[in-house]
PDB file of C-alpha atoms in Angstrom:
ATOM      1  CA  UNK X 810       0.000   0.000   0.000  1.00 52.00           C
ATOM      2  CA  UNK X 811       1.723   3.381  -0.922  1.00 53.00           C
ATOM      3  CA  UNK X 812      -0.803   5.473   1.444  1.00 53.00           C
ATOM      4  CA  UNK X 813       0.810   7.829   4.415  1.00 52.00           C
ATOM      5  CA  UNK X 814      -0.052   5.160   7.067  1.00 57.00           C
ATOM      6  CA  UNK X 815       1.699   2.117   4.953  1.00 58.00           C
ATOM      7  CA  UNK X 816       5.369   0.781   4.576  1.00 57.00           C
ATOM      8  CA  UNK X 817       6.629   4.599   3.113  1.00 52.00           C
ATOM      9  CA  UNK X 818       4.795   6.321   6.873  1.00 57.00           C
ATOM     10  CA  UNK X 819       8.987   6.499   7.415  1.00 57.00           C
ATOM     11  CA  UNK X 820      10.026   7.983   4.559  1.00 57.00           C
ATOM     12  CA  UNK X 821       7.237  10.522   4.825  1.00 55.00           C
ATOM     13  CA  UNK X 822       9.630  13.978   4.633  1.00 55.00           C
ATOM     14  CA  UNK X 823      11.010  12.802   1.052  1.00 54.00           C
ATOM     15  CA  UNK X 824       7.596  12.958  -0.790  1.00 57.00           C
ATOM     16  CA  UNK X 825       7.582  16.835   0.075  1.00 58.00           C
ATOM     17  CA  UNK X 826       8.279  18.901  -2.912  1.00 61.00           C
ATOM     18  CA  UNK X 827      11.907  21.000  -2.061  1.00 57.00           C
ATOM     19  CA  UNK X 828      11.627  24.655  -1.746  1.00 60.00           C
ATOM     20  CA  UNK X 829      15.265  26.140  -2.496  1.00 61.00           C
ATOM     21  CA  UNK X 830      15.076  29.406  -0.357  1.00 65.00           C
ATOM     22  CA  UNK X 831      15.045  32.269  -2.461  1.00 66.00           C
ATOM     23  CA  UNK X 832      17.918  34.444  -3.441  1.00 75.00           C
ATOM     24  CA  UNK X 833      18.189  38.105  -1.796  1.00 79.00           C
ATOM     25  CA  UNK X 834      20.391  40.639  -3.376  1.00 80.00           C
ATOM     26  CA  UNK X 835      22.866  42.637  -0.934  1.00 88.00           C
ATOM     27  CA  UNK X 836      22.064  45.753  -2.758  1.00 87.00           C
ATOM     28  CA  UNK X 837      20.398  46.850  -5.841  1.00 87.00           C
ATOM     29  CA  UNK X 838      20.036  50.367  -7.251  1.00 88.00           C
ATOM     30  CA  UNK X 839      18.311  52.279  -9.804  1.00 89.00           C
ATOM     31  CA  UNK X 840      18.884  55.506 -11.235  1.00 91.00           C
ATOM     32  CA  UNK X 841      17.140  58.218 -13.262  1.00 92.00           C
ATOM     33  CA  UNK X 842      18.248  61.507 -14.766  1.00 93.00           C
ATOM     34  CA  UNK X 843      16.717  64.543 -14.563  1.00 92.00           C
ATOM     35  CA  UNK X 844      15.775  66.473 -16.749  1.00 91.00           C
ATOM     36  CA  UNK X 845      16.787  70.246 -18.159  1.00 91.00           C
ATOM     37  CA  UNK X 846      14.905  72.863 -16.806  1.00 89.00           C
ATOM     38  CA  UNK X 847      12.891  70.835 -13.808  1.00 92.00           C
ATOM     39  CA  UNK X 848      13.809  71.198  -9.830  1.00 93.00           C
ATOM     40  CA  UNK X 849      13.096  68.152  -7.955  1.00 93.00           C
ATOM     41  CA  UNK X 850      13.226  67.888  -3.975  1.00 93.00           C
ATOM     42  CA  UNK X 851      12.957  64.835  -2.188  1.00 93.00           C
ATOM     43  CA  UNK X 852      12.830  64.843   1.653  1.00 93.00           C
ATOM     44  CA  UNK X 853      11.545  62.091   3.139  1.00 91.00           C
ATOM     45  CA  UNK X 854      10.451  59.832   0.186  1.00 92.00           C
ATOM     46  CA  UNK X 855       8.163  62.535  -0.577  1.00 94.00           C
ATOM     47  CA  UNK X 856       9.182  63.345  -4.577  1.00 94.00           C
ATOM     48  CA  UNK X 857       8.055  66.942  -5.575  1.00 95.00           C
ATOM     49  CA  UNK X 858       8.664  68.052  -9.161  1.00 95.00           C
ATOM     50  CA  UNK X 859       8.285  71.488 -10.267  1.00 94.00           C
ATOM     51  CA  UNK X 860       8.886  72.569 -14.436  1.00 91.00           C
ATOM     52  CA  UNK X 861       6.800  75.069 -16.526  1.00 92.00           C
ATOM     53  CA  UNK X 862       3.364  73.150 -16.107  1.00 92.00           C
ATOM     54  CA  UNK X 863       3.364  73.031 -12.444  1.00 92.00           C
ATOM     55  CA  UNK X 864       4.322  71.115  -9.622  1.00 93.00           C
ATOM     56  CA  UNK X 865       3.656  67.425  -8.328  1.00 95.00           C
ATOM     57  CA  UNK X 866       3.859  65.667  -5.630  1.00 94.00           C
ATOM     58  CA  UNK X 867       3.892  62.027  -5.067  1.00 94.00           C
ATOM     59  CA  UNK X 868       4.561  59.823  -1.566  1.00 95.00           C
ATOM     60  CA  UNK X 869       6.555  56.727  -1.527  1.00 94.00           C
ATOM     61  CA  UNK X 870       6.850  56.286   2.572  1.00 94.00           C
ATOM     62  CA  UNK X 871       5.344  53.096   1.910  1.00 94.00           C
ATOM     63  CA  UNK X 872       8.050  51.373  -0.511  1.00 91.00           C
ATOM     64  CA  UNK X 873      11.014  50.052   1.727  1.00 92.00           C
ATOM     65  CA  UNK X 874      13.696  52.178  -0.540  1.00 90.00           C
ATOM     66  CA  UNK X 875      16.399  54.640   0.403  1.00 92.00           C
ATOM     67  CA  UNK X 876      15.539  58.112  -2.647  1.00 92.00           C
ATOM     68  CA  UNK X 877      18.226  60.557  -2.623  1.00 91.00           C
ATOM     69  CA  UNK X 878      19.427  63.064  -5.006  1.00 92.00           C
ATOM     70  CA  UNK X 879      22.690  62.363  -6.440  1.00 88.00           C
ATOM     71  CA  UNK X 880      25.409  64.353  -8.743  1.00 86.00           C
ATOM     72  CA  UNK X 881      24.253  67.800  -7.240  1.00 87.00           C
ATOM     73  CA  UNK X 882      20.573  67.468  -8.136  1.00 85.00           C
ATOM     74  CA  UNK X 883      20.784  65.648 -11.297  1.00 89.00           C
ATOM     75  CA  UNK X 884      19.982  62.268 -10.993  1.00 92.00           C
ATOM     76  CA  UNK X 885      17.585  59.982  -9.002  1.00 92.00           C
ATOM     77  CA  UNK X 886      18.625  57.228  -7.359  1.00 92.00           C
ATOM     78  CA  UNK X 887      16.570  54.301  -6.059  1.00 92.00           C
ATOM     79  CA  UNK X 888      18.382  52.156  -3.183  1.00 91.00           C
ATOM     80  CA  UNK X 889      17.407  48.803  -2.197  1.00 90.00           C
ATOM     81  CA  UNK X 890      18.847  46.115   0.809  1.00 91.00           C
ATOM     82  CA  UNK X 891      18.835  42.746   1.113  1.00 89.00           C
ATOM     83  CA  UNK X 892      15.435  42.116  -1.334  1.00 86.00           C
ATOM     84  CA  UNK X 893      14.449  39.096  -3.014  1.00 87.00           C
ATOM     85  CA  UNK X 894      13.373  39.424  -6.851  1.00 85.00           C
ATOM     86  CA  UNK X 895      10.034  40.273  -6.353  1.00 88.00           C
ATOM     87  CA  UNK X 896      10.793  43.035  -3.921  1.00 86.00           C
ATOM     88  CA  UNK X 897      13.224  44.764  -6.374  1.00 88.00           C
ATOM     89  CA  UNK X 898      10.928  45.202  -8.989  1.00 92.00           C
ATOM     90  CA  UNK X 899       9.599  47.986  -7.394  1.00 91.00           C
ATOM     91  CA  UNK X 900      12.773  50.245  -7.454  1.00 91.00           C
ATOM     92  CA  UNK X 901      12.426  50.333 -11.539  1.00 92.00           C
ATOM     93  CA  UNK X 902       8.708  51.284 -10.632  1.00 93.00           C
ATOM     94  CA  UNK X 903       9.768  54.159  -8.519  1.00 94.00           C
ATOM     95  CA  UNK X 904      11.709  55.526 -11.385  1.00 93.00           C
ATOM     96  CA  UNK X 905       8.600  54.846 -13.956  1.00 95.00           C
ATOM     97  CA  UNK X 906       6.781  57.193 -11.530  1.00 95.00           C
ATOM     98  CA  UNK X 907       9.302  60.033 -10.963  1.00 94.00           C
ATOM     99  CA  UNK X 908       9.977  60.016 -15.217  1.00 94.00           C
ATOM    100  CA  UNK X 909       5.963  60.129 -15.440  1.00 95.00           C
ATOM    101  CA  UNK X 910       6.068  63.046 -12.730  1.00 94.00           C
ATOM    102  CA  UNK X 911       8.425  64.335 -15.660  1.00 94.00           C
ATOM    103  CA  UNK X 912       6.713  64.568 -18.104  1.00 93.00           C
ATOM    104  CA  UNK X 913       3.994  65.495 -16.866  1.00 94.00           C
ATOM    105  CA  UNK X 914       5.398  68.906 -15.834  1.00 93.00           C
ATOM    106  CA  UNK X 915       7.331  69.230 -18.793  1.00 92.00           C
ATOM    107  CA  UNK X 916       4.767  68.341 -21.139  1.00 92.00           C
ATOM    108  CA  UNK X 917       1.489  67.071 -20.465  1.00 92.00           C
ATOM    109  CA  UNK X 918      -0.423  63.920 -20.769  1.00 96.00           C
ATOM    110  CA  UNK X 919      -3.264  63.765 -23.460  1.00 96.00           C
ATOM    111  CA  UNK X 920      -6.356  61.383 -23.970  1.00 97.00           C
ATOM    112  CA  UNK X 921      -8.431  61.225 -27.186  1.00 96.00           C
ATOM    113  CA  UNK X 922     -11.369  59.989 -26.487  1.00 96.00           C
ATOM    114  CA  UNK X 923     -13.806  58.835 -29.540  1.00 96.00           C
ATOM    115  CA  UNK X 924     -17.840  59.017 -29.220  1.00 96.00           C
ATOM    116  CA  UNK X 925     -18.646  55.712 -31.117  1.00 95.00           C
ATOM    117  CA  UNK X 926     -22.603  54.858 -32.065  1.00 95.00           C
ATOM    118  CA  UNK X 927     -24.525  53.051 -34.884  1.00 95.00           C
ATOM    119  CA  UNK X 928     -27.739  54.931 -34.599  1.00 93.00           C
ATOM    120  CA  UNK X 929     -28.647  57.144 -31.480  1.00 95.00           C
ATOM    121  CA  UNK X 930     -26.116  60.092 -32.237  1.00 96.00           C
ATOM    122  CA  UNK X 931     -23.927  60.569 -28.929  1.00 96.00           C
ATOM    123  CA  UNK X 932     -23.769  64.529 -27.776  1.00 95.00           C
ATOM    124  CA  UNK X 933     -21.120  65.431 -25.077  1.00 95.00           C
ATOM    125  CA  UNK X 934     -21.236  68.679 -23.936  1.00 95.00           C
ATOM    126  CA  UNK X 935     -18.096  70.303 -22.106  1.00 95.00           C
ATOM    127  CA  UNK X 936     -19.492  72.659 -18.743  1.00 92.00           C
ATOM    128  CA  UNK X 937     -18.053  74.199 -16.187  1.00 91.00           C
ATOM    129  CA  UNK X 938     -14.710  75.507 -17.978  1.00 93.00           C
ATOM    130  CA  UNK X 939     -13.711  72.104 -19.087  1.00 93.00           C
ATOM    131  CA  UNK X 940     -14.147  70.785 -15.404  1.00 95.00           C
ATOM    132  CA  UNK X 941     -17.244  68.328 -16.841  1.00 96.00           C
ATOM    133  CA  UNK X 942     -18.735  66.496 -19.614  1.00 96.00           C
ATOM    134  CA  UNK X 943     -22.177  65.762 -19.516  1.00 96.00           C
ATOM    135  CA  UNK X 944     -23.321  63.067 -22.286  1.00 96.00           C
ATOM    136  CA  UNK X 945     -26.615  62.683 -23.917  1.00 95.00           C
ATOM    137  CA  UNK X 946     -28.868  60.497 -25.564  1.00 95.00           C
ATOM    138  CA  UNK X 947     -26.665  57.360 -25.038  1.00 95.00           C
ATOM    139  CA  UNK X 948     -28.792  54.420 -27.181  1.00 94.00           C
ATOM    140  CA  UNK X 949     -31.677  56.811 -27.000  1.00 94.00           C
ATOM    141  CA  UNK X 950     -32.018  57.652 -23.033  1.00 93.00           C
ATOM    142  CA  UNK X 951     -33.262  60.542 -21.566  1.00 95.00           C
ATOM    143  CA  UNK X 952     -30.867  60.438 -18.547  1.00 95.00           C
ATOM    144  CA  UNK X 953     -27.821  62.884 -18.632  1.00 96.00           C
ATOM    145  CA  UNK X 954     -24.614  61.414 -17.603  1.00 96.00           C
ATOM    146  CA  UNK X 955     -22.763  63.983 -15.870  1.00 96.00           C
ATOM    147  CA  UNK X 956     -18.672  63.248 -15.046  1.00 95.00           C
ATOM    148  CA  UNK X 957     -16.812  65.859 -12.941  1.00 96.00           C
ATOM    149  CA  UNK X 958     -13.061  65.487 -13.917  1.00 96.00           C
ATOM    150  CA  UNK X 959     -10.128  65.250 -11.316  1.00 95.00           C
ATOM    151  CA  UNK X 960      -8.264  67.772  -9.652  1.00 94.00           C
ATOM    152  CA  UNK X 961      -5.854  69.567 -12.509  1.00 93.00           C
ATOM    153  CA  UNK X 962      -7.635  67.805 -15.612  1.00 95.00           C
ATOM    154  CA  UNK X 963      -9.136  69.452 -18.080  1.00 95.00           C
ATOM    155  CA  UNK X 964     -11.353  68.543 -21.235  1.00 96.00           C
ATOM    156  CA  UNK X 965     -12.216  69.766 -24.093  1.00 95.00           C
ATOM    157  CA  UNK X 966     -14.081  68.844 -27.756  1.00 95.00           C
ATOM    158  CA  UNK X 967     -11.724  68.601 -30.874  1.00 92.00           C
ATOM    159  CA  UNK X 968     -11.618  71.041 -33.396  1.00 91.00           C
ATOM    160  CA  UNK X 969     -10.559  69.125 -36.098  1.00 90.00           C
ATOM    161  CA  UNK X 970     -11.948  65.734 -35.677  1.00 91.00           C
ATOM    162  CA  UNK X 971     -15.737  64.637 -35.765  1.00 93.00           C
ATOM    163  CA  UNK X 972     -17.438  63.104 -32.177  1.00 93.00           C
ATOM    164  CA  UNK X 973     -13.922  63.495 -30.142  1.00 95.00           C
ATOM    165  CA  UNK X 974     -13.072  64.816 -27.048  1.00 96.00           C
ATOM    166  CA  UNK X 975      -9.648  65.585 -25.687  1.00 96.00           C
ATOM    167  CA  UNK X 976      -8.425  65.174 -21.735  1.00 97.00           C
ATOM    168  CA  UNK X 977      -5.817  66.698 -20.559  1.00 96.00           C
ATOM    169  CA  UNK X 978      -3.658  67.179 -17.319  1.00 95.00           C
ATOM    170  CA  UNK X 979      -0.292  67.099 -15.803  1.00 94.00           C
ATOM    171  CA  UNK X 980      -0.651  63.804 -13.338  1.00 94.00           C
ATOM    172  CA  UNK X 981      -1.258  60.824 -15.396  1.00 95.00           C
ATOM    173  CA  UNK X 982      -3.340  59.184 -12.480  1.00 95.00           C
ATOM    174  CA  UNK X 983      -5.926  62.378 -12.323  1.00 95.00           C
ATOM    175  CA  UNK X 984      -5.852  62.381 -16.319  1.00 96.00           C
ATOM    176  CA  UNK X 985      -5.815  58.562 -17.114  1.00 96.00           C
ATOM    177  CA  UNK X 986      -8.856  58.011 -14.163  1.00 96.00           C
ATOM    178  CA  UNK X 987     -10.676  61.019 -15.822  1.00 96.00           C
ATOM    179  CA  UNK X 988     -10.961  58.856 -18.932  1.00 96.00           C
ATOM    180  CA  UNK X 989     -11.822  55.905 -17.098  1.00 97.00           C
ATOM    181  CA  UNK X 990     -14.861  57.706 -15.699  1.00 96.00           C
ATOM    182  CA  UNK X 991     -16.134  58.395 -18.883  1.00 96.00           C
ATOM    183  CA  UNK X 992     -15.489  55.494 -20.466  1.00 96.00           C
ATOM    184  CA  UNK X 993     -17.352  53.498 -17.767  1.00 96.00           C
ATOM    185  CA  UNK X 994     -20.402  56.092 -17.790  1.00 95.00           C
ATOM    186  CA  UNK X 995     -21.520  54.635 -20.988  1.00 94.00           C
ATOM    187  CA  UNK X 996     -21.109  51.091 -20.571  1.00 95.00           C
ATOM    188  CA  UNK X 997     -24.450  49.189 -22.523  1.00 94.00           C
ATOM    189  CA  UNK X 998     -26.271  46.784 -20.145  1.00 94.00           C
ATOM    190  CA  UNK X 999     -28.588  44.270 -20.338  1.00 94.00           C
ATOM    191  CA  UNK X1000     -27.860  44.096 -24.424  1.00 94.00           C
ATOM    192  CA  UNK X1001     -25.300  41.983 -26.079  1.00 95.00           C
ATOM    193  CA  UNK X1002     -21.804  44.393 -25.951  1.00 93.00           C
ATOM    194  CA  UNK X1003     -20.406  42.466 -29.403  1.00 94.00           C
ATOM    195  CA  UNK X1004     -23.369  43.829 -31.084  1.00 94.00           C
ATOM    196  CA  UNK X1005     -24.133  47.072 -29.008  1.00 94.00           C
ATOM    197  CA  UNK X1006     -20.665  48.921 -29.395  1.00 94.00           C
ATOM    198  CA  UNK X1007     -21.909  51.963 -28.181  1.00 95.00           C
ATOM    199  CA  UNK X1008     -19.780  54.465 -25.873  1.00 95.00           C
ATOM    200  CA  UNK X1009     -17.121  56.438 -25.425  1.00 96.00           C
ATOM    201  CA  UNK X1010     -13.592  54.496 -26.203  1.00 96.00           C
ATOM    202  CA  UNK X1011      -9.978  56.157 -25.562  1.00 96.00           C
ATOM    203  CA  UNK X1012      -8.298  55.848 -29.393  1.00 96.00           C
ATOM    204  CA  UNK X1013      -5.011  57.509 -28.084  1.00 95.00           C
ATOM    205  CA  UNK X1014      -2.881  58.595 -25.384  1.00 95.00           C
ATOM    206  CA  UNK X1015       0.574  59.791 -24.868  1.00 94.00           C
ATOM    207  CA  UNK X1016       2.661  63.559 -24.039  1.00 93.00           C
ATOM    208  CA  UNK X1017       1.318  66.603 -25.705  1.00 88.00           C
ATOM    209  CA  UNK X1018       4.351  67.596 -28.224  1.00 76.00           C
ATOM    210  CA  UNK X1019       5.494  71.122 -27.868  1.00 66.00           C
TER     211      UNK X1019
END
């Protein structure tokens, strides 16, 4: 019999799959330049960025790193102690955050958002100095869907393409969650969604060239 109790109840602790214990790095660091033009403080793990669009701010007190300025102000450096693999994936997501922070005040992050429908014509209006959108007559209703955008986005119709609107902002988690908002205002229910493709879809997204 080859059950637990049998002959092998001895030789129980070599069926058990091996674990090998997993590696941890003595130190691992990142780095990041910055840019021409931008002042960047850090105190505390708190990141603030200031360039010709404005300032942000972003908190990383909960991410086990060491952030310091290095080479006089110019660069960004990410510090990291005795982590395992997993762990150190977050330094190069530090510095995807800070480059974002960037750009953002360098340039500005832009969403083109398209109005798609097959018969009931879609009509966004832009209120409240680009601060809202309120959609209409979404497959026919009556009710007004009405989305406030967050703090520092803005939106805005195109002028040169048909049944588009344009968000814009200089934090791409206030500007990327704006779109979100308004994509999932118009989401179809109760109707087959591979035949109703009704809504409001982002088509691009990406810096604003200068």
């Amino acid at each position: 019999a080859c059950s637990f109790g049998g002959p092998l109840a001895p030789h129980r602790h070599l069926l058990r799959p091996f674990a090998a214990p997993a590696m941890k790095t003595l130190v691992q660091e990142e780095m990041i330049k910055v840019p021409k033009g931008i002042k960047i403080s850090i105190k505390s793990k708190i990141v603030e960025v200031t360039g010709k669009h404005g300032s942000l701010k972003r908190d990383f007190k909960h991410l086990p790193i060491e952030l310091y300025l290095a080479h006089s102000g110019h660069e960004v450096r990410a510090k990291m102690y005795f982590a395992k693999s997993k762990q150190l994936s977050m330094l190069r997501s530090v510095c995807s955050h800070i480059s974002n922070l960037f750009d953002g005040v360098q340039k500005k992050f832009e969403y083109k958002m398209r109005l798609v429908y097959a018969h009931f014509p879609i009509n966004a209006t832009i209120t409240n100095g680009g601060k809202t959108v309120e959609i209409r007559n979404f497959l026919g209703e009556k009710r007004v869907r009405t989305i406030n955008m967050l703090e520092g986005v803005k939106v805005e119709k195109s002028t040169g393409t048909k049944d588009e609107i344009i968000i814009t902002g200089t934090d791409i988690d206030c500007t990327s969650r704006s779109a979100a908002l308004v994509r999932q205002s118009c989401l179809v229910k109760d109707k087959d969604i591979r035949k109703f493709l009704d809504g409001v879809y982002v088509s691009s997204h990406g810096t604003l060239e200068d």
